[in-house]
Amino acid sequence: MFRQELDALIDDAFLEGNSLPIKNILHEAPEDDEHLEIVAQKIAESLNLYSADLNQNEAIVKNILKILTDVIPILKTNPEQSAVIAECMLKIATEERVHVNILRCAVYNLNIILKDDGPVSRWLRNEESLEGFLLILGRKLPMVGDFECQSHIFETLCYIVYNNENKHKWIQSWFTDDEKTRSMFLNWDLEHFAVESRKILNQINRRELNPRTYAFAATAVYLGNVQLGKLNGLEFWIDFNYDSRSISFFCKDFEVEDQDSECWETVVIPSDSVESYSVQKKEDIKSIELRITLNCSCSNLLLSPTPFLESTNLVRMIFWIYVDISSHLKLIFGDPVILANNHAVNSQGSQRTRKVSHSVDAFEIVDQDVSKNIFFVINKLEM
């Protein structure tokens, strides 16, 4: 295939968000490093070009990152091209005004490359030209208003310090004024990533003066009438994410029968999937119940189709009565609708249902002050 034809095919795939044509190219010539190089370079060049103006190009950047997630397992066979992609992902993740959904996807792709602890991981740890980007990424962690994205960034930081003789330097530079977090990071149990990362991220978020994500422990969570299982060794943490305008949590994988398994499912309830919600006090059991009615099936919240959840669109979460979630719900799901009698729907404890405002687009949420603060700190350190 001529280079011009290949470029045109890749461009069309980017516009459509379809990875199949690119995967076919790579599968048809598995031993052809030239094809790998062309695809990797095209992805990196396109992302660098479109990332210069994310407000205008967010849709195509999302498409390319989605395609990259599918083709990274093939590109990983070539360390040189993997390094090109890894550097590109790192630079996107540390952009001053990157949107949280793009940030999440970029760091996720970076972790796919790094998790084998191969030559790319070793190169990234020791490449002096990338030290500033790694410093920014670590400093960015507590300022991201999406727990899943935070966990991806935390995973990246773990790959950076793993078997790294300079890990004390990195941890000190990321958490300069937080001795407890530094100690937890240095002494955590690698075999239980989900449990340990949750403890550390909760600690980081609690120390923030103005955190962008809040975690509250639920006593029970239901999709319809199905009670979800929590991860071993953890409370059932529910994350209220300001930047992504979502509620999220991790639960036991539906397809794994072993109760001791550490496999989990990520459930995200974005604001545009919510039809209405209410918060009700249950004085008799000293609890509050959050009831969320979706505009889709509960099955749509899961990665794998789950037939027995197709018929329900109700999510219920039970918290202790002293937990105040109303202010967070308002910021994430929008203001309550003003009723015909001009009385606003009541806050926590109301038996009425709040309608959700769909006017907020998660991709429009960028905290300019936070971004400026990150780069001010980095510039100051480099002076």
Short mmCIF file of C-alpha atoms in Angstrom, two decimals:
data_model
loop_
_atom_site.label_atom_id
_atom_site.label_comp_id
_atom_site.label_asym_id
_atom_site.label_seq_id
_atom_site.Cartn_x
_atom_site.Cartn_y
_atom_site.Cartn_z
CA MET A 1 0.00 0.00 0.00
CA PHE A 2 1.41 3.39 -1.01
CA ARG A 3 2.10 5.93 1.73
CA GLN A 4 -0.54 8.37 0.46
CA GLU A 5 -3.19 5.65 0.47
CA LEU A 6 -2.16 4.59 3.94
CA ASP A 7 -2.31 8.16 5.24
CA ALA A 8 -5.77 8.66 3.74
CA LEU A 9 -7.05 5.41 5.24
CA ILE A 10 -5.73 6.35 8.69
CA ASP A 11 -7.22 9.86 8.45
CA ASP A 12 -10.63 8.37 7.61
CA ALA A 13 -10.35 6.01 10.57
CA PHE A 14 -9.59 8.95 12.85
CA LEU A 15 -12.64 10.86 11.64
CA GLU A 16 -14.92 7.84 12.14
CA GLY A 17 -13.33 6.64 15.37
CA ASN A 18 -12.99 3.19 13.82
CA SER A 19 -9.87 1.18 14.68
CA LEU A 20 -10.67 -1.80 12.42
CA PRO A 21 -8.99 -0.47 9.22
CA ILE A 22 -5.78 0.29 11.13
CA LYS A 23 -5.81 -3.08 12.89
CA ASN A 24 -6.28 -4.78 9.51
CA ILE A 25 -3.25 -2.93 8.12
CA LEU A 26 -1.10 -4.07 11.01
CA HIS A 27 -2.38 -7.65 10.95
CA GLU A 28 -1.84 -7.97 7.20
CA ALA A 29 1.82 -7.07 7.58
CA PRO A 30 2.81 -8.31 11.05
CA GLU A 31 6.51 -8.41 10.20
CA ASP A 32 6.53 -5.03 8.47
CA ASP A 33 8.14 -2.53 10.84
CA GLU A 34 7.58 0.20 8.27
CA HIS A 35 3.80 -0.11 8.67
CA LEU A 36 4.15 0.00 12.45
CA GLU A 37 6.32 3.08 12.19
CA ILE A 38 3.90 4.84 9.83
CA VAL A 39 0.90 4.15 12.06
CA ALA A 40 2.69 5.15 15.27
CA GLN A 41 4.12 8.32 13.73
CA LYS A 42 0.77 9.23 12.20
CA ILE A 43 -0.99 8.83 15.55
CA ALA A 44 1.65 10.87 17.38
CA GLU A 45 1.75 13.62 14.74
CA SER A 46 -2.04 13.88 14.58
CA LEU A 47 -2.39 14.04 18.35
CA ASN A 48 0.31 16.69 18.61
CA LEU A 49 -1.44 18.70 15.90
CA TYR A 50 -4.97 18.44 17.26
CA SER A 51 -3.95 18.82 20.90
CA ALA A 52 -2.79 22.35 20.17
CA ASP A 53 -6.46 23.38 20.27
CA LEU A 54 -8.43 20.86 22.30
CA ASN A 55 -11.54 23.03 22.40
CA GLN A 56 -11.89 22.78 18.63
CA ASN A 57 -10.58 19.25 18.19
CA GLU A 58 -11.76 17.31 21.23
CA ALA A 59 -13.95 14.93 19.21
CA ILE A 60 -11.18 13.76 16.89
CA VAL A 61 -8.67 13.57 19.76
CA LYS A 62 -11.10 11.29 21.59
CA ASN A 63 -11.43 9.16 18.44
CA ILE A 64 -7.67 8.81 18.05
CA LEU A 65 -7.17 7.91 21.72
CA LYS A 66 -9.94 5.33 21.48
CA ILE A 67 -8.33 3.82 18.38
CA LEU A 68 -4.97 3.83 20.10
CA THR A 69 -6.38 1.81 23.00
CA ASP A 70 -7.30 -0.90 20.48
CA VAL A 71 -4.01 -0.93 18.56
CA ILE A 72 -1.49 -0.49 21.38
CA PRO A 73 -1.21 -4.28 21.90
CA ILE A 74 0.09 -4.47 18.32
CA LEU A 75 2.30 -1.38 18.52
CA LYS A 76 3.86 -2.68 21.74
CA THR A 77 5.75 -5.29 19.74
CA ASN A 78 8.03 -2.48 18.59
CA PRO A 79 9.72 -0.73 21.57
CA GLU A 80 10.82 2.23 19.47
CA GLN A 81 7.29 3.03 18.33
CA SER A 82 5.92 2.32 21.80
CA ALA A 83 8.28 4.97 23.13
CA VAL A 84 6.96 7.47 20.57
CA ILE A 85 3.39 6.80 21.70
CA ALA A 86 4.29 6.83 25.41
CA GLU A 87 5.94 10.23 25.10
CA CYS A 88 2.92 11.55 23.21
CA MET A 89 0.51 10.27 25.89
CA LEU A 90 2.60 11.82 28.66
CA LYS A 91 2.66 15.20 26.94
CA ILE A 92 -1.11 15.17 26.37
CA ALA A 93 -1.69 14.23 30.01
CA THR A 94 0.36 17.20 31.18
CA GLU A 95 -1.23 19.76 28.86
CA GLU A 96 -2.24 22.85 30.79
CA ARG A 97 -5.89 22.73 29.69
CA VAL A 98 -6.53 19.07 28.99
CA HIS A 99 -10.11 17.89 29.54
CA VAL A 100 -10.58 15.22 32.15
CA ASN A 101 -11.98 12.58 29.78
CA ILE A 102 -9.05 13.04 27.40
CA LEU A 103 -6.63 13.00 30.34
CA ARG A 104 -8.14 9.75 31.60
CA CYS A 105 -7.82 8.04 28.22
CA ALA A 106 -4.27 9.28 27.58
CA VAL A 107 -3.00 8.03 30.95
CA TYR A 108 -4.86 4.74 30.52
CA ASN A 109 -3.08 4.19 27.19
CA LEU A 110 0.24 5.13 28.75
CA ASN A 111 -0.27 2.50 31.44
CA ILE A 112 -0.96 -0.21 28.86
CA ILE A 113 2.53 0.44 27.50
CA LEU A 114 4.24 0.69 30.90
CA LYS A 115 2.69 -2.26 32.72
CA ASP A 116 5.07 -4.86 31.26
CA ASP A 117 8.04 -3.04 32.84
CA GLY A 118 9.95 -3.41 29.60
CA PRO A 119 12.41 -1.17 27.76
CA VAL A 120 9.90 1.68 27.37
CA SER A 121 9.32 1.83 31.14
CA ARG A 122 13.04 1.91 31.79
CA TRP A 123 13.53 4.58 29.14
CA LEU A 124 10.76 6.75 30.58
CA ARG A 125 12.22 6.55 34.09
CA ASN A 126 15.65 7.66 32.94
CA GLU A 127 14.94 10.10 30.10
CA GLU A 128 16.02 13.50 31.43
CA SER A 129 14.00 15.44 28.85
CA LEU A 130 10.77 13.95 30.27
CA GLU A 131 11.44 14.62 33.96
CA GLY A 132 9.48 17.87 33.89
CA PHE A 133 6.44 16.11 32.43
CA LEU A 134 6.56 13.40 35.08
CA LEU A 135 6.83 16.06 37.77
CA ILE A 136 3.77 17.87 36.41
CA LEU A 137 1.77 14.63 36.19
CA GLY A 138 2.44 13.80 39.83
CA ARG A 139 1.60 17.31 40.99
CA LYS A 140 -1.59 17.19 38.95
CA LEU A 141 -2.93 14.12 40.75
CA PRO A 142 -4.82 15.80 43.64
CA MET A 143 -6.28 18.46 41.35
CA VAL A 144 -8.14 16.08 39.04
CA GLY A 145 -11.87 15.82 39.71
CA ASP A 146 -12.38 12.23 38.66
CA PHE A 147 -11.36 9.30 40.85
CA GLU A 148 -10.91 6.81 38.01
CA CYS A 149 -8.59 9.27 36.29
CA GLN A 150 -6.72 9.80 39.55
CA SER A 151 -6.26 6.04 39.91
CA HIS A 152 -4.81 5.86 36.38
CA ILE A 153 -2.35 8.66 37.18
CA PHE A 154 -1.44 6.97 40.45
CA GLU A 155 -0.77 3.75 38.54
CA THR A 156 1.57 5.65 36.22
CA LEU A 157 3.46 7.05 39.21
CA CYS A 158 3.81 3.53 40.58
CA TYR A 159 5.35 2.36 37.31
CA ILE A 160 7.80 5.27 37.47
CA VAL A 161 9.04 4.48 41.00
CA TYR A 162 8.95 0.68 40.65
CA ASN A 163 12.53 -0.65 40.90
CA ASN A 164 13.71 2.94 40.61
CA GLU A 165 16.70 3.92 42.71
CA ASN A 166 15.45 7.52 42.60
CA LYS A 167 11.98 6.73 43.93
CA HIS A 168 12.51 8.76 47.12
CA LYS A 169 13.34 11.80 44.99
CA TRP A 170 10.21 11.40 42.89
CA ILE A 171 7.88 10.81 45.83
CA GLN A 172 9.36 13.82 47.63
CA SER A 173 8.85 16.01 44.55
CA TRP A 174 5.23 14.90 44.05
CA PHE A 175 4.14 15.17 47.69
CA THR A 176 6.42 17.85 49.07
CA ASP A 177 4.37 18.80 52.13
CA ASP A 178 2.61 15.51 52.85
CA GLU A 179 4.75 13.21 54.95
CA LYS A 180 1.94 10.72 55.56
CA THR A 181 1.29 10.22 51.83
CA ARG A 182 5.01 9.82 51.18
CA SER A 183 5.22 7.17 53.87
CA MET A 184 2.15 5.33 52.54
CA PHE A 185 3.54 5.43 48.99
CA LEU A 186 6.91 4.03 50.08
CA ASN A 187 5.42 1.21 52.15
CA TRP A 188 2.39 0.11 50.21
CA ASP A 189 1.61 -3.50 49.31
CA LEU A 190 2.05 -4.01 45.56
CA GLU A 191 0.02 -7.23 45.60
CA HIS A 192 -3.15 -5.36 46.56
CA PHE A 193 -3.16 -2.40 44.22
CA ALA A 194 -6.90 -1.60 44.47
CA VAL A 195 -6.91 -1.51 48.27
CA GLU A 196 -3.65 0.38 48.68
CA SER A 197 -4.32 2.93 45.95
CA ARG A 198 -7.75 3.69 47.42
CA LYS A 199 -6.23 4.38 50.83
CA ILE A 200 -3.55 6.66 49.40
CA LEU A 201 -5.88 8.56 47.06
CA ASN A 202 -8.42 9.10 49.84
CA GLN A 203 -5.61 10.50 51.96
CA ILE A 204 -4.50 12.82 49.14
CA ASN A 205 -8.02 14.09 48.45
CA ARG A 206 -8.82 14.67 52.11
CA ARG A 207 -5.79 16.92 52.46
CA GLU A 208 -6.86 19.17 49.60
CA LEU A 209 -8.39 22.49 50.62
CA ASN A 210 -10.73 22.38 47.62
CA PRO A 211 -10.85 18.78 46.41
CA ARG A 212 -12.39 18.01 43.03
CA THR A 213 -13.53 14.53 44.01
CA TYR A 214 -15.12 13.34 47.25
CA ALA A 215 -15.44 9.76 48.50
CA PHE A 216 -18.16 8.54 50.86
CA ALA A 217 -18.58 4.99 52.13
CA ALA A 218 -21.94 3.42 51.29
CA THR A 219 -23.40 0.64 53.41
CA ALA A 220 -25.11 -0.93 50.38
CA VAL A 221 -25.48 -0.35 46.64
CA TYR A 222 -28.14 -1.80 44.35
CA LEU A 223 -28.76 -1.89 40.62
CA GLY A 224 -32.47 -2.58 40.60
CA ASN A 225 -32.91 -5.33 43.18
CA VAL A 226 -29.38 -6.69 42.74
CA GLN A 227 -27.04 -5.84 45.61
CA LEU A 228 -23.48 -5.26 44.46
CA GLY A 229 -20.46 -6.74 46.20
CA LYS A 230 -17.64 -4.54 47.47
CA LEU A 231 -13.96 -5.19 46.94
CA ASN A 232 -12.19 -7.26 49.58
CA GLY A 233 -10.58 -5.19 52.31
CA LEU A 234 -12.38 -1.97 51.40
CA GLU A 235 -15.43 0.02 52.31
CA PHE A 236 -17.91 0.47 49.46
CA TRP A 237 -16.55 3.83 48.37
CA ILE A 238 -18.69 6.06 46.16
CA ASP A 239 -16.85 8.86 44.36
CA PHE A 240 -18.48 12.18 43.55
CA ASN A 241 -16.48 13.61 40.66
CA TYR A 242 -16.74 17.32 39.89
CA ASP A 243 -14.76 17.52 36.65
CA SER A 244 -16.36 14.56 34.89
CA ARG A 245 -19.79 15.35 36.38
CA SER A 246 -20.29 11.78 37.48
CA ILE A 247 -20.68 9.38 40.38
CA SER A 248 -18.48 6.31 40.17
CA PHE A 249 -17.53 3.24 42.16
CA PHE A 250 -15.77 -0.10 41.91
CA CYS A 251 -17.61 -3.32 42.68
CA LYS A 252 -17.05 -7.05 42.42
CA ASP A 253 -16.91 -8.30 38.84
CA PHE A 254 -20.30 -9.80 37.92
CA GLU A 255 -18.71 -12.57 35.87
CA VAL A 256 -16.34 -13.83 38.58
CA GLU A 257 -17.88 -16.28 41.04
CA ASP A 258 -14.85 -16.53 43.34
CA GLN A 259 -15.66 -14.33 46.33
CA ASP A 260 -11.96 -13.94 47.14
CA SER A 261 -11.12 -12.67 43.67
CA GLU A 262 -9.77 -9.13 43.36
CA CYS A 263 -11.31 -8.63 39.91
CA TRP A 264 -13.57 -5.61 39.83
CA GLU A 265 -15.99 -3.74 37.62
CA THR A 266 -15.94 0.04 37.22
CA VAL A 267 -19.38 1.66 37.28
CA VAL A 268 -19.73 5.29 36.19
CA ILE A 269 -22.99 7.22 36.32
CA PRO A 270 -22.50 10.37 34.21
CA SER A 271 -24.91 13.27 34.54
CA ASP A 272 -26.26 12.78 31.03
CA SER A 273 -27.43 9.27 31.95
CA VAL A 274 -29.51 10.50 34.89
CA GLU A 275 -33.20 11.26 34.49
CA SER A 276 -33.84 12.23 38.11
CA TYR A 277 -32.70 11.60 41.65
CA SER A 278 -33.86 11.97 45.24
CA VAL A 279 -32.31 11.72 48.68
CA GLN A 280 -34.50 10.29 51.43
CA LYS A 281 -33.87 10.06 55.16
CA LYS A 282 -34.64 6.76 56.86
CA GLU A 283 -34.64 7.66 60.53
CA ASP A 284 -35.55 4.16 61.65
CA ILE A 285 -32.29 2.72 60.33
CA LYS A 286 -30.22 5.92 60.73
CA SER A 287 -29.53 6.06 57.02
CA ILE A 288 -30.12 8.10 53.90
CA GLU A 289 -30.96 6.58 50.54
CA LEU A 290 -29.91 8.06 47.22
CA ARG A 291 -32.25 6.90 44.44
CA ILE A 292 -31.12 7.59 40.88
CA THR A 293 -33.44 6.98 37.95
CA LEU A 294 -31.49 6.56 34.74
CA ASN A 295 -32.60 7.39 31.22
CA CYS A 296 -31.15 4.04 30.16
CA SER A 297 -30.88 0.50 31.47
CA CYS A 298 -28.56 -0.26 34.39
CA SER A 299 -26.88 -2.74 32.08
CA ASN A 300 -25.53 0.21 30.08
CA LEU A 301 -23.39 1.22 33.05
CA LEU A 302 -21.34 -1.98 32.80
CA LEU A 303 -18.65 -2.91 30.30
CA SER A 304 -20.14 -6.34 29.63
CA PRO A 305 -23.81 -6.92 28.73
CA THR A 306 -25.75 -8.05 31.79
CA PRO A 307 -29.17 -9.37 30.70
CA PHE A 308 -30.72 -9.52 34.19
CA LEU A 309 -30.19 -5.75 34.56
CA GLU A 310 -31.77 -4.82 31.23
CA SER A 311 -35.22 -4.32 32.74
CA THR A 312 -34.26 -1.85 35.47
CA ASN A 313 -33.07 1.75 35.44
CA LEU A 314 -32.95 2.33 39.20
CA VAL A 315 -29.74 2.75 41.21
CA ARG A 316 -29.93 2.89 45.00
CA MET A 317 -27.14 3.78 47.41
CA ILE A 318 -27.46 3.65 51.20
CA PHE A 319 -25.27 5.86 53.41
CA TRP A 320 -25.13 6.57 57.13
CA ILE A 321 -27.44 9.42 58.08
CA TYR A 322 -24.63 11.80 59.01
CA VAL A 323 -23.24 11.80 55.45
CA ASP A 324 -24.14 14.98 53.56
CA ILE A 325 -24.13 14.31 49.83
CA SER A 326 -26.66 16.92 48.69
CA SER A 327 -24.23 19.72 47.88
CA HIS A 328 -22.13 17.35 45.77
CA LEU A 329 -25.18 16.04 43.92
CA LYS A 330 -26.21 19.58 43.08
CA LEU A 331 -22.81 20.40 41.60
CA ILE A 332 -22.62 17.16 39.63
CA PHE A 333 -26.20 16.68 38.47
CA GLY A 334 -27.29 20.31 38.31
CA ASP A 335 -29.71 22.58 40.13
CA PRO A 336 -33.14 21.34 41.19
CA VAL A 337 -36.03 22.18 38.90
CA ILE A 338 -38.24 25.04 40.04
CA LEU A 339 -41.73 23.65 40.42
CA ALA A 340 -44.94 25.30 39.23
CA ASN A 341 -45.64 26.71 42.69
CA ASN A 342 -42.21 28.44 42.62
CA HIS A 343 -40.89 26.34 45.47
CA ALA A 344 -37.55 24.73 44.78
CA VAL A 345 -37.23 21.04 45.39
CA ASN A 346 -35.92 20.45 48.89
CA SER A 347 -32.39 19.35 49.64
CA GLN A 348 -31.31 16.29 51.60
CA GLY A 349 -34.24 14.56 53.21
CA SER A 350 -36.70 15.53 50.50
CA GLN A 351 -39.19 12.94 49.32
CA ARG A 352 -39.47 14.76 46.01
CA THR A 353 -37.36 14.10 42.96
CA ARG A 354 -34.87 16.49 41.47
CA LYS A 355 -34.67 16.70 37.72
CA VAL A 356 -31.18 16.86 36.32
CA SER A 357 -29.84 19.68 34.23
CA HIS A 358 -28.22 18.41 31.04
CA SER A 359 -26.63 21.73 30.17
CA VAL A 360 -23.20 20.84 31.54
CA ASP A 361 -20.76 19.12 29.21
CA ALA A 362 -17.95 17.34 31.03
CA PHE A 363 -15.56 18.33 28.28
CA GLU A 364 -16.15 22.02 28.98
CA ILE A 365 -15.02 21.79 32.59
CA VAL A 366 -11.53 23.14 33.00
CA ASP A 367 -10.31 24.74 36.19
CA GLN A 368 -8.07 27.51 34.88
CA ASP A 369 -6.77 28.51 38.29
CA VAL A 370 -5.75 24.93 39.06
CA SER A 371 -3.91 24.61 35.75
CA LYS A 372 -2.09 27.87 36.29
CA ASN A 373 -1.10 26.86 39.82
CA ILE A 374 0.46 23.62 38.58
CA PHE A 375 2.63 25.34 36.04
CA PHE A 376 3.53 28.16 38.44
CA VAL A 377 4.84 25.58 40.91
CA ILE A 378 6.81 23.72 38.24
CA ASN A 379 8.33 26.89 36.82
CA LYS A 380 9.29 28.02 40.30
CA LEU A 381 10.99 24.70 40.99
CA GLU A 382 12.97 24.94 37.77
CA MET A 383 14.20 28.48 38.42
#
